[in-house]
């Protein structure tokens, strides 16, 4: 399988705390994307970081990318109960065109 | 701007039957890809279409097929259904493919095979 690995598999925090999720990937990527999935809104794109970028911010989200280690991290600051969801690190690379390779995801639970 | 629309949302089929799922991408998007999500295997790529041509295919048996029409709408078909085909099937659209842009997902079709 070309799927990467996310760490931790599950994370439980209190509202207001920060949440950090890590992922390792296996292929040579064009970009790495993070998605969130919950029962209410389905699978939603959060942020895309290109292989020549090292860090990217979007609102309360911060993503880093280390291509030498084939790893990425997602930081959610000041978490809210609405952030409760599964988070996926997704590879897009080579001649993948429309193919996204999903990891198993991190289940984040934010307690009010 | 309307999102990605998948129909139907829920389906119950019997083993051996076939099923067709439909996906209407975001207007202007020419790439449509399909994914199967199960608790055991997670999200697995099925195939991707761009301008009516299949550009990429995942590791699924030939019972799984798809097509794309000139208006970019796509259908996927599963023939001779097996119990293991029970899953959430997700369709995603992007402008030209995910090498440069993000994908937008539909709400999915929940298929149950009994």
Coordinates of N, CA and C in Angstrom, one line a residue:
Chain A
X1 N 0.8 -1.2 0.0 CA 0.0 0.0 0.0 C 0.9 1.2 0.0
X2 N 0.4 2.3 -0.7 CA 1.2 3.5 -0.7 C 0.7 4.5 0.4
X3 N -0.3 4.0 1.2 CA -0.8 4.9 2.2 C 0.2 5.3 3.2
X4 N 0.1 6.6 3.6 CA 1.0 7.0 4.7 C 0.4 6.7 6.1
X5 N 1.1 7.1 7.1 CA 0.6 6.9 8.4 C 0.4 8.2 9.2
X6 N -0.7 8.2 9.9 CA -1.0 9.4 10.8 C -0.8 9.0 12.2
X7 N -0.4 10.0 13.0 CA -0.1 9.8 14.4 C -0.5 11.1 15.1
X8 N -1.2 11.0 16.2 CA -1.8 9.7 16.7 C -3.0 9.2 16.0
X9 N -3.5 8.0 16.2 CA -4.7 7.5 15.6 C -5.9 8.2 16.2
X10 N -5.8 8.6 17.5 CA -6.9 9.3 18.1 C -6.3 10.3 19.1
X11 N -7.0 11.4 19.2 CA -6.6 12.5 20.1 C -7.8 13.1 20.8
X12 N -7.7 13.2 22.1 CA -8.8 13.8 22.8 C -8.3 15.0 23.6
X13 N -8.9 16.1 23.4 CA -8.5 17.4 24.1 C -9.7 18.2 24.6
X14 N -9.4 19.2 25.4 CA -10.4 20.1 25.8 C -10.5 21.3 24.9
X15 N -11.7 21.9 24.8 CA -11.9 23.1 24.0 C -10.9 24.2 24.4
X16 N -10.3 24.9 23.5 CA -9.3 25.9 23.8 C -7.9 25.4 23.7
X17 N -7.7 24.1 23.8 CA -6.3 23.6 23.6 C -5.9 23.5 22.2
X18 N -4.7 23.3 21.9 CA -4.2 23.1 20.6 C -4.1 21.6 20.3
X19 N -4.3 21.2 19.0 CA -4.2 19.8 18.6 C -3.2 19.7 17.5
X20 N -2.3 18.8 17.6 CA -1.2 18.5 16.6 C -1.4 17.1 16.1
X21 N -1.4 17.0 14.8 CA -1.5 15.7 14.1 C -0.3 15.6 13.2
X22 N 0.3 14.4 13.1 CA 1.5 14.2 12.3 C 1.1 13.1 11.2
X23 N 1.8 13.2 10.1 CA 1.7 12.2 9.1 C 3.0 12.0 8.4
X24 N 3.2 10.7 8.1 CA 4.4 10.4 7.2 C 3.8 9.8 5.9
X25 N 4.4 10.2 4.8 CA 4.0 9.7 3.5 C 5.1 9.0 2.8
X26 N 4.7 8.3 1.7 CA 5.7 7.4 1.1 C 6.1 7.8 -0.3
X27 N 5.2 8.5 -1.0 CA 5.6 8.8 -2.4 C 6.3 10.1 -2.6
X28 N 6.7 10.4 -3.8 CA 7.2 11.7 -4.2 C 6.0 12.6 -4.5
X29 N 5.8 13.6 -3.7 CA 4.5 14.3 -3.9 C 4.6 15.6 -4.7
X30 N 3.5 16.0 -5.4 CA 3.4 17.3 -5.9 C 2.9 18.2 -4.8
X31 N 2.0 17.7 -4.1 CA 1.5 18.5 -2.9 C 0.9 17.5 -1.9
X32 N 0.7 18.1 -0.7 CA 0.1 17.3 0.4 C -1.1 18.1 0.8
X33 N -2.2 17.3 1.0 CA -3.5 18.0 1.4 C -4.0 17.4 2.7
X34 N -4.7 18.3 3.4 CA -5.3 17.8 4.6 C -6.8 18.0 4.4
X35 N -7.6 16.9 4.8 CA -9.0 17.0 4.8 C -9.6 16.6 6.1
X36 N -10.8 17.1 6.3 CA -11.5 16.7 7.6 C -12.9 16.1 7.2
X37 N -13.2 15.1 8.0 CA -14.5 14.4 7.7 C -15.3 14.3 9.0
X38 N -16.5 14.8 9.0 CA -17.4 14.5 10.0 C -18.8 14.2 9.5
X39 N -19.7 13.7 10.3 CA -20.9 13.2 9.8 C -21.8 14.3 9.2
X40 N -21.6 15.5 9.7 CA -22.5 16.6 9.3 C -22.1 17.2 7.9
X41 N -20.8 17.4 7.7 CA -20.4 18.1 6.5 C -19.6 17.3 5.5
X42 N -19.5 16.0 5.8 CA -18.8 15.1 4.9 C -17.3 15.4 4.9
X43 N -16.7 15.1 3.7 CA -15.2 15.2 3.6 C -14.9 16.6 3.0
X44 N -14.2 17.4 3.7 CA -13.9 18.8 3.3 C -12.4 19.1 3.3
X45 N -12.0 19.7 2.2 CA -10.6 20.1 2.1 C -10.3 21.2 3.1
X46 N -9.2 21.1 3.7 CA -8.7 22.1 4.7 C -7.6 23.0 4.1
X47 N -6.5 22.4 3.6 CA -5.4 23.1 3.2 C -4.5 22.3 2.3
X48 N -3.9 22.9 1.4 CA -3.0 22.3 0.4 C -1.6 22.9 0.6
X49 N -0.6 22.1 0.7 CA 0.8 22.6 0.8 C 1.6 22.0 -0.4
X50 N 2.3 22.8 -1.1 CA 3.0 22.3 -2.3 C 4.4 21.8 -1.8
X51 N 5.0 20.9 -2.7 CA 6.2 20.3 -2.3 C 7.4 21.3 -2.1
X52 N 7.3 22.5 -2.6 CA 8.3 23.5 -2.5 C 8.0 24.5 -1.3
X53 N 6.9 24.2 -0.6 CA 6.6 25.0 0.5 C 6.9 24.3 1.8
X54 N 7.2 25.1 2.9 CA 7.6 24.4 4.1 C 6.5 24.6 5.2
X55 N 5.8 25.7 5.1 CA 4.8 26.0 6.1 C 3.6 26.8 5.4
X56 N 2.4 26.6 5.9 CA 1.3 27.3 5.4 C 0.2 27.5 6.5
X57 N -0.4 28.6 6.5 CA -1.4 29.0 7.5 C -2.8 29.2 6.8
X58 N -3.8 28.8 7.5 CA -5.2 29.2 7.1 C -6.0 29.3 8.3
X59 N -6.3 30.5 8.7 CA -7.1 30.7 10.0 C -6.4 30.1 11.2
X60 N -7.1 29.2 11.8 CA -6.5 28.5 13.0 C -5.7 27.3 12.6
X61 N -5.4 27.0 11.4 CA -4.7 25.9 10.9 C -3.3 26.3 10.5
X62 N -2.3 25.5 10.9 CA -0.9 25.6 10.4 C -0.4 24.3 10.0
X63 N 0.1 24.2 8.8 CA 0.6 23.0 8.3 C 2.1 23.1 7.9
X64 N 2.9 22.1 8.3 CA 4.3 22.1 7.9 C 4.6 20.9 7.1
X65 N 5.6 21.0 6.3 CA 6.0 19.9 5.4 C 7.5 19.8 5.4
X66 N 8.0 18.6 5.6 CA 9.4 18.3 5.5 C 9.5 17.2 4.5
X67 N 9.9 17.6 3.3 CA 10.0 16.6 2.2 C 11.2 15.7 2.4
X68 N 12.2 16.1 3.1 CA 13.4 15.3 3.3 C 13.0 14.1 4.3
X69 N 12.1 14.3 5.2 CA 11.6 13.3 6.1 C 10.3 12.7 5.6
X70 N 9.8 13.2 4.5 CA 8.5 12.8 4.1 C 7.5 12.8 5.2
X71 N 7.4 14.0 5.8 CA 6.4 14.1 6.9 C 5.8 15.5 6.9
X72 N 4.6 15.5 7.5 CA 3.8 16.8 7.6 C 3.1 16.8 8.9
X73 N 2.8 18.0 9.4 CA 2.0 18.1 10.6 C 0.9 19.2 10.4
X74 N -0.2 18.9 11.1 CA -1.3 19.9 11.1 C -1.5 20.3 12.6
X75 N -1.5 21.6 12.8 CA -1.7 22.2 14.1 C -3.1 23.0 14.0
X76 N -4.0 22.6 14.9 CA -5.2 23.4 15.1 C -5.1 24.1 16.4
X77 N -5.1 25.4 16.3 CA -5.0 26.2 17.6 C -6.4 26.6 18.1
X78 N -6.5 26.8 19.4 CA -7.7 27.2 20.1 C -8.9 26.3 19.6
X79 N -8.8 25.0 19.8 CA -9.8 24.1 19.2 C -11.2 24.3 19.8
X80 N -12.2 23.9 19.0 CA -13.6 24.1 19.4 C -14.2 22.7 19.3
X81 N -15.4 22.6 19.9 CA -16.1 21.3 19.8 C -16.4 21.0 18.4
X82 N -16.7 22.0 17.6 CA -17.0 21.8 16.2 C -15.8 21.2 15.4
X83 N -14.6 21.2 15.9 CA -13.4 20.6 15.2 C -13.4 19.1 15.4
X84 N -14.3 18.6 16.2 CA -14.4 17.1 16.3 C -14.6 16.5 15.0
X85 N -13.7 15.6 14.6 CA -13.8 15.0 13.2 C -12.6 14.1 13.0
X86 N -12.6 13.4 11.9 CA -11.4 12.7 11.5 C -10.6 13.5 10.5
X87 N -9.3 13.5 10.7 CA -8.4 14.4 9.8 C -7.5 13.5 9.0
X88 N -7.5 13.7 7.7 CA -6.7 12.9 6.8 C -5.6 13.7 6.2
X89 N -4.4 13.1 6.1 CA -3.3 13.6 5.4 C -3.3 12.9 4.1
X90 N -3.2 13.6 3.0 CA -3.5 13.0 1.7 C -2.4 13.4 0.7
X91 N -1.9 12.4 0.0 CA -0.8 12.6 -0.9 C -1.3 12.8 -2.3
X92 N -0.8 13.7 -3.1 CA -1.0 13.9 -4.5 C 0.3 14.0 -5.2
X93 N 0.7 13.0 -6.0 CA 2.0 13.1 -6.6 C 2.1 12.4 -7.9
X94 N 3.3 12.6 -8.5 CA 3.6 11.9 -9.8 C 2.6 12.2 -10.8
X95 N 2.1 11.1 -11.5 CA 1.1 11.3 -12.5 C -0.2 10.9 -12.0
X96 N -0.4 11.2 -10.7 CA -1.7 10.8 -10.0 C -2.9 11.4 -10.6
X97 N -2.8 12.6 -11.2 CA -3.9 13.3 -11.7 C -5.0 13.4 -10.6
X98 N -6.1 12.7 -10.7 CA -7.2 12.8 -9.8 C -7.0 11.9 -8.6
X99 N -5.9 11.2 -8.4 CA -5.8 10.2 -7.4 C -5.2 10.8 -6.1
X100 N -6.0 10.7 -5.0 CA -5.5 11.1 -3.7 C -5.3 9.8 -2.9
X101 N -4.2 9.8 -2.2 CA -3.9 8.6 -1.4 C -4.1 9.0 0.0
X102 N -5.1 8.4 0.7 CA -5.5 8.8 2.0 C -4.7 7.9 3.0
X103 N -4.4 8.6 4.2 CA -3.9 7.8 5.3 C -5.2 7.3 6.1
X104 N -4.9 6.6 7.2 CA -6.0 6.1 8.0 C -6.7 7.2 8.8
X105 N -6.1 8.3 9.0 CA -6.7 9.4 9.7 C -6.4 9.5 11.2
X106 N -6.6 10.7 11.7 CA -6.6 10.9 13.1 C -8.0 11.3 13.6
X107 N -8.5 10.6 14.6 CA -9.8 10.9 15.1 C -9.6 11.9 16.2
X108 N -10.1 13.2 16.0 CA -9.9 14.2 17.0 C -11.3 14.4 17.7
X109 N -11.2 14.4 19.1 CA -12.4 14.7 19.9 C -12.1 15.9 20.7
X110 N -12.9 16.9 20.6 CA -12.7 18.1 21.4 C -13.9 18.2 22.3
X111 N -13.6 18.2 23.6 CA -14.6 18.2 24.7 C -14.9 19.6 25.1
X112 N -16.2 20.0 25.1 CA -16.6 21.3 25.5 C -16.2 21.7 27.0
Chain B
X1 N -22.4 28.9 -5.9 CA -21.9 27.8 -6.7 C -22.3 26.5 -6.1
X2 N -23.0 25.7 -6.8 CA -23.5 24.4 -6.3 C -22.2 23.5 -6.1
X3 N -22.4 22.6 -5.0 CA -21.3 21.7 -4.8 C -21.4 20.4 -5.6
X4 N -20.7 19.4 -5.2 CA -20.7 18.1 -5.9 C -22.0 17.4 -5.4
X5 N -22.7 16.9 -6.3 CA -24.0 16.2 -6.0 C -23.9 14.8 -6.4
X6 N -24.2 13.9 -5.4 CA -24.2 12.5 -5.6 C -25.6 12.0 -5.4
X7 N -26.0 11.1 -6.3 CA -27.3 10.4 -6.2 C -27.2 9.0 -6.5
X8 N -28.0 8.1 -5.8 CA -28.8 8.5 -4.7 C -28.0 8.6 -3.4
X9 N -28.5 9.0 -2.3 CA -27.7 9.1 -1.1 C -27.6 7.7 -0.4
X10 N -28.6 6.9 -0.5 CA -28.7 5.6 0.1 C -29.2 4.6 -0.9
X11 N -28.7 3.4 -0.8 CA -29.1 2.3 -1.7 C -29.0 1.0 -0.9
X12 N -30.0 0.1 -1.1 CA -29.9 -1.2 -0.6 C -30.1 -2.2 -1.8
X13 N -29.1 -3.0 -2.0 CA -29.1 -4.0 -3.1 C -28.9 -5.4 -2.6
X14 N -29.2 -6.3 -3.4 CA -29.1 -7.7 -3.1 C -27.8 -8.3 -3.8
X15 N -27.1 -9.2 -3.2 CA -26.0 -9.8 -3.8 C -26.3 -10.3 -5.2
X16 N -25.4 -10.0 -6.1 CA -25.6 -10.5 -7.5 C -26.2 -9.4 -8.4
X17 N -26.8 -8.4 -7.8 CA -27.4 -7.3 -8.6 C -26.3 -6.4 -9.0
X18 N -26.7 -5.4 -9.9 CA -25.7 -4.4 -10.2 C -26.3 -3.0 -9.8
X19 N -25.4 -2.0 -9.7 CA -25.9 -0.7 -9.2 C -25.1 0.4 -10.0
X20 N -25.8 1.5 -10.2 CA -25.2 2.6 -10.9 C -25.3 3.9 -10.0
X21 N -24.2 4.5 -9.7 CA -24.2 5.7 -8.9 C -23.8 6.9 -9.8
X22 N -24.4 8.0 -9.4 CA -24.2 9.2 -10.3 C -23.5 10.3 -9.5
X23 N -22.8 11.1 -10.2 CA -22.1 12.3 -9.6 C -22.1 13.4 -10.6
X24 N -22.5 14.6 -10.1 CA -22.5 15.8 -10.8 C -21.4 16.7 -10.2
X25 N -20.4 17.0 -10.9 CA -19.3 17.8 -10.3 C -19.7 19.3 -10.3
X26 N -18.8 20.1 -9.6 CA -18.9 21.5 -9.6 C -18.8 22.0 -11.0
X27 N -19.6 23.0 -11.4 CA -19.6 23.6 -12.7 C -18.2 24.1 -13.1
X28 N -17.8 23.6 -14.2 CA -16.4 24.0 -14.7 C -15.3 23.0 -14.4
X29 N -15.6 22.1 -13.4 CA -14.6 21.1 -13.1 C -14.7 20.0 -14.1
X30 N -13.5 19.6 -14.6 CA -13.5 18.5 -15.6 C -13.0 17.2 -15.1
X31 N -12.4 17.2 -13.9 CA -11.9 16.0 -13.3 C -12.9 15.4 -12.3
X32 N -13.2 14.2 -12.4 CA -14.1 13.5 -11.4 C -13.4 12.2 -11.0
X33 N -13.3 12.0 -9.7 CA -12.7 10.8 -9.2 C -13.6 10.2 -8.2
X34 N -13.5 8.9 -8.1 CA -14.4 8.1 -7.2 C -13.5 7.4 -6.1
X35 N -14.1 7.3 -4.9 CA -13.4 6.6 -3.8 C -14.4 5.7 -3.1
X36 N -13.9 4.6 -2.5 CA -14.7 3.7 -1.7 C -14.2 3.9 -0.3
X37 N -15.1 4.1 0.7 CA -14.7 4.2 2.1 C -15.4 3.1 2.9
X38 N -14.5 2.3 3.5 CA -15.0 1.2 4.4 C -14.3 1.3 5.8
X39 N -14.9 0.8 6.9 CA -14.2 0.9 8.2 C -12.8 0.2 8.1
X40 N -12.8 -0.9 7.4 CA -11.5 -1.7 7.4 C -10.4 -1.2 6.5
X41 N -10.8 -0.7 5.3 CA -9.8 -0.3 4.3 C -9.6 1.2 4.2
X42 N -10.5 2.0 4.9 CA -10.4 3.4 4.8 C -10.9 3.9 3.4
X43 N -10.3 5.0 3.0 CA -10.6 5.6 1.7 C -9.7 5.1 0.6
X44 N -10.3 4.4 -0.4 CA -9.5 3.8 -1.5 C -9.9 4.4 -2.8
X45 N -8.9 4.7 -3.6 CA -9.2 5.4 -4.9 C -9.7 4.3 -5.9
X46 N -10.8 4.6 -6.6 CA -11.3 3.7 -7.6 C -10.8 4.1 -9.0
X47 N -11.2 5.3 -9.5 CA -10.7 5.8 -10.8 C -11.0 7.3 -10.9
X48 N -10.4 7.8 -11.9 CA -10.5 9.2 -12.2 C -10.8 9.5 -13.7
X49 N -11.7 10.4 -14.0 CA -12.0 10.7 -15.4 C -11.7 12.2 -15.6
X50 N -11.3 12.5 -16.8 CA -11.0 13.9 -17.2 C -11.4 14.0 -18.7
X51 N -12.3 14.9 -18.9 CA -12.8 15.0 -20.3 C -13.2 13.7 -21.0
X52 N -13.9 12.9 -20.3 CA -14.5 11.7 -20.7 C -13.5 10.5 -20.8
X53 N -12.3 10.8 -20.4 CA -11.2 9.7 -20.5 C -10.8 9.3 -19.1
X54 N -10.7 8.0 -18.9 CA -10.1 7.5 -17.7 C -8.6 7.7 -17.6
X55 N -8.1 8.5 -16.7 CA -6.7 8.7 -16.6 C -6.0 7.8 -15.6
X56 N -6.7 7.4 -14.6 CA -6.1 6.6 -13.6 C -7.1 5.7 -13.0
X57 N -6.6 4.5 -12.5 CA -7.4 3.5 -12.0 C -6.8 2.9 -10.8
X58 N -7.6 2.6 -9.8 CA -7.1 2.0 -8.6 C -7.1 0.5 -8.7
X59 N -6.8 -0.2 -7.6 CA -6.8 -1.7 -7.6 C -8.1 -2.3 -7.2
X60 N -9.0 -2.2 -8.1 CA -10.3 -2.8 -7.8 C -10.6 -3.8 -9.0
X61 N -11.4 -4.8 -8.7 CA -11.8 -5.7 -9.8 C -12.6 -5.1 -10.9
X62 N -12.6 -5.7 -12.1 CA -13.3 -5.2 -13.2 C -14.8 -5.0 -13.0
X63 N -15.3 -5.5 -12.0 CA -16.8 -5.3 -11.7 C -17.1 -3.8 -11.5
X64 N -16.0 -3.1 -11.1 CA -16.2 -1.7 -10.9 C -15.8 -0.9 -12.2
X65 N -16.7 -0.2 -12.7 CA -16.4 0.6 -13.9 C -17.0 2.0 -13.8
X66 N -16.6 2.8 -14.6 CA -17.2 4.2 -14.6 C -17.2 4.8 -16.0
X67 N -17.7 5.9 -16.1 CA -17.7 6.7 -17.3 C -18.0 8.2 -17.0
X68 N -17.6 9.0 -17.9 CA -17.9 10.4 -17.8 C -18.5 10.9 -19.1
X69 N -19.4 11.8 -18.9 CA -20.2 12.3 -20.0 C -19.6 13.7 -20.5
X70 N -20.0 14.2 -21.6 CA -19.5 15.4 -22.1 C -19.7 16.6 -21.2
X71 N -20.7 16.5 -20.4 CA -21.0 17.6 -19.4 C -20.3 17.4 -18.1
X72 N -19.3 16.5 -18.1 CA -18.5 16.1 -16.9 C -19.2 15.3 -15.9
X73 N -20.5 15.1 -16.0 CA -21.1 14.2 -15.0 C -20.6 12.8 -15.2
X74 N -20.5 12.1 -14.1 CA -19.9 10.8 -14.1 C -20.8 9.8 -13.4
X75 N -20.7 8.6 -13.9 CA -21.4 7.5 -13.3 C -20.4 6.4 -13.0
X76 N -20.6 5.6 -11.9 CA -19.9 4.4 -11.7 C -20.9 3.3 -11.5
X77 N -20.4 2.1 -12.0 CA -21.3 1.0 -12.0 C -20.5 -0.2 -11.3
X78 N -21.3 -0.9 -10.5 CA -20.7 -2.1 -9.9 C -21.6 -3.2 -10.3
X79 N -21.1 -4.2 -10.9 CA -21.9 -5.4 -11.3 C -21.7 -6.6 -10.3
X80 N -22.5 -7.5 -10.4 CA -22.5 -8.7 -9.6 C -22.0 -8.3 -8.1
X81 N -22.9 -7.6 -7.5 CA -22.6 -7.1 -6.1 C -22.2 -8.2 -5.2
X82 N -21.2 -7.9 -4.3 CA -20.9 -8.8 -3.2 C -21.1 -8.1 -1.9
X83 N -21.2 -8.9 -0.8 CA -21.4 -8.2 0.5 C -20.3 -7.2 0.8
X84 N -19.1 -7.5 0.4 CA -18.0 -6.7 0.7 C -18.0 -5.3 -0.1
X85 N -18.9 -5.2 -1.0 CA -19.0 -3.9 -1.7 C -19.8 -2.9 -0.9
X86 N -20.4 -3.3 0.2 CA -21.1 -2.4 1.1 C -20.1 -1.3 1.6
X87 N -20.4 -0.1 1.3 CA -19.4 1.0 1.6 C -20.1 2.3 1.3
X88 N -19.3 3.4 1.7 CA -19.7 4.8 1.3 C -18.9 5.1 0.1
X89 N -19.5 5.4 -1.0 CA -18.9 5.8 -2.3 C -18.9 7.3 -2.4
X90 N -17.7 7.8 -2.5 CA -17.5 9.3 -2.6 C -17.0 9.7 -4.0
X91 N -17.6 10.7 -4.4 CA -17.1 11.3 -5.7 C -16.5 12.7 -5.4
X92 N -15.4 13.0 -6.1 CA -14.7 14.3 -5.9 C -14.5 14.9 -7.3
X93 N -14.6 16.2 -7.3 CA -14.4 16.9 -8.5 C -13.3 18.0 -8.3
X94 N -12.5 18.2 -9.3 CA -11.5 19.3 -9.2 C -11.4 19.9 -10.6
X95 N -10.7 21.0 -10.7 CA -10.7 21.7 -12.0 C -9.9 20.9 -13.0
X96 N -8.7 20.5 -12.7 CA -7.9 19.7 -13.7 C -7.3 18.5 -13.1
X97 N -7.6 18.2 -11.9 CA -6.9 17.1 -11.3 C -6.2 17.6 -10.0
X98 N -5.8 16.8 -9.1 CA -5.4 17.2 -7.8 C -3.9 17.5 -7.7
X99 N -3.2 17.4 -8.9 CA -1.8 17.8 -8.8 C -1.5 19.2 -8.5
X100 N -2.5 20.1 -8.7 CA -2.4 21.5 -8.5 C -3.4 22.1 -7.6
X101 N -4.6 21.4 -7.5 CA -5.7 22.0 -6.8 C -6.3 21.0 -5.9
X102 N -7.2 21.5 -5.0 CA -7.8 20.6 -4.1 C -9.0 19.9 -4.7
X103 N -9.5 18.9 -4.1 CA -10.7 18.2 -4.6 C -11.9 18.6 -3.7
X104 N -13.1 18.6 -4.3 CA -14.3 18.9 -3.5 C -15.1 17.6 -3.6
X105 N -15.5 17.2 -2.4 CA -16.2 15.9 -2.3 C -17.8 16.1 -2.2
X106 N -18.5 15.1 -2.7 CA -19.9 15.0 -2.5 C -20.2 14.4 -1.1
X107 N -21.5 14.3 -0.8 CA -21.9 13.7 0.5 C -21.8 12.2 0.4
X108 N -21.7 11.6 -0.7 CA -21.5 10.2 -0.8 C -22.8 9.4 -1.1
X109 N -22.7 8.2 -1.5 CA -23.8 7.3 -1.6 C -23.4 6.1 -0.7
X110 N -24.3 5.8 0.2 CA -24.2 4.7 1.1 C -24.8 3.5 0.5
X111 N -24.0 2.5 0.1 CA -24.5 1.3 -0.5 C -24.4 0.2 0.5
X112 N -25.5 -0.5 0.7 CA -25.6 -1.7 1.5 C -26.0 -2.8 0.7
X113 N -25.2 -3.9 0.7 CA -25.5 -5.1 -0.1 C -25.9 -6.2 0.9
X114 N -27.1 -6.7 0.7 CA -27.6 -7.8 1.6 C -27.8 -9.1 0.9

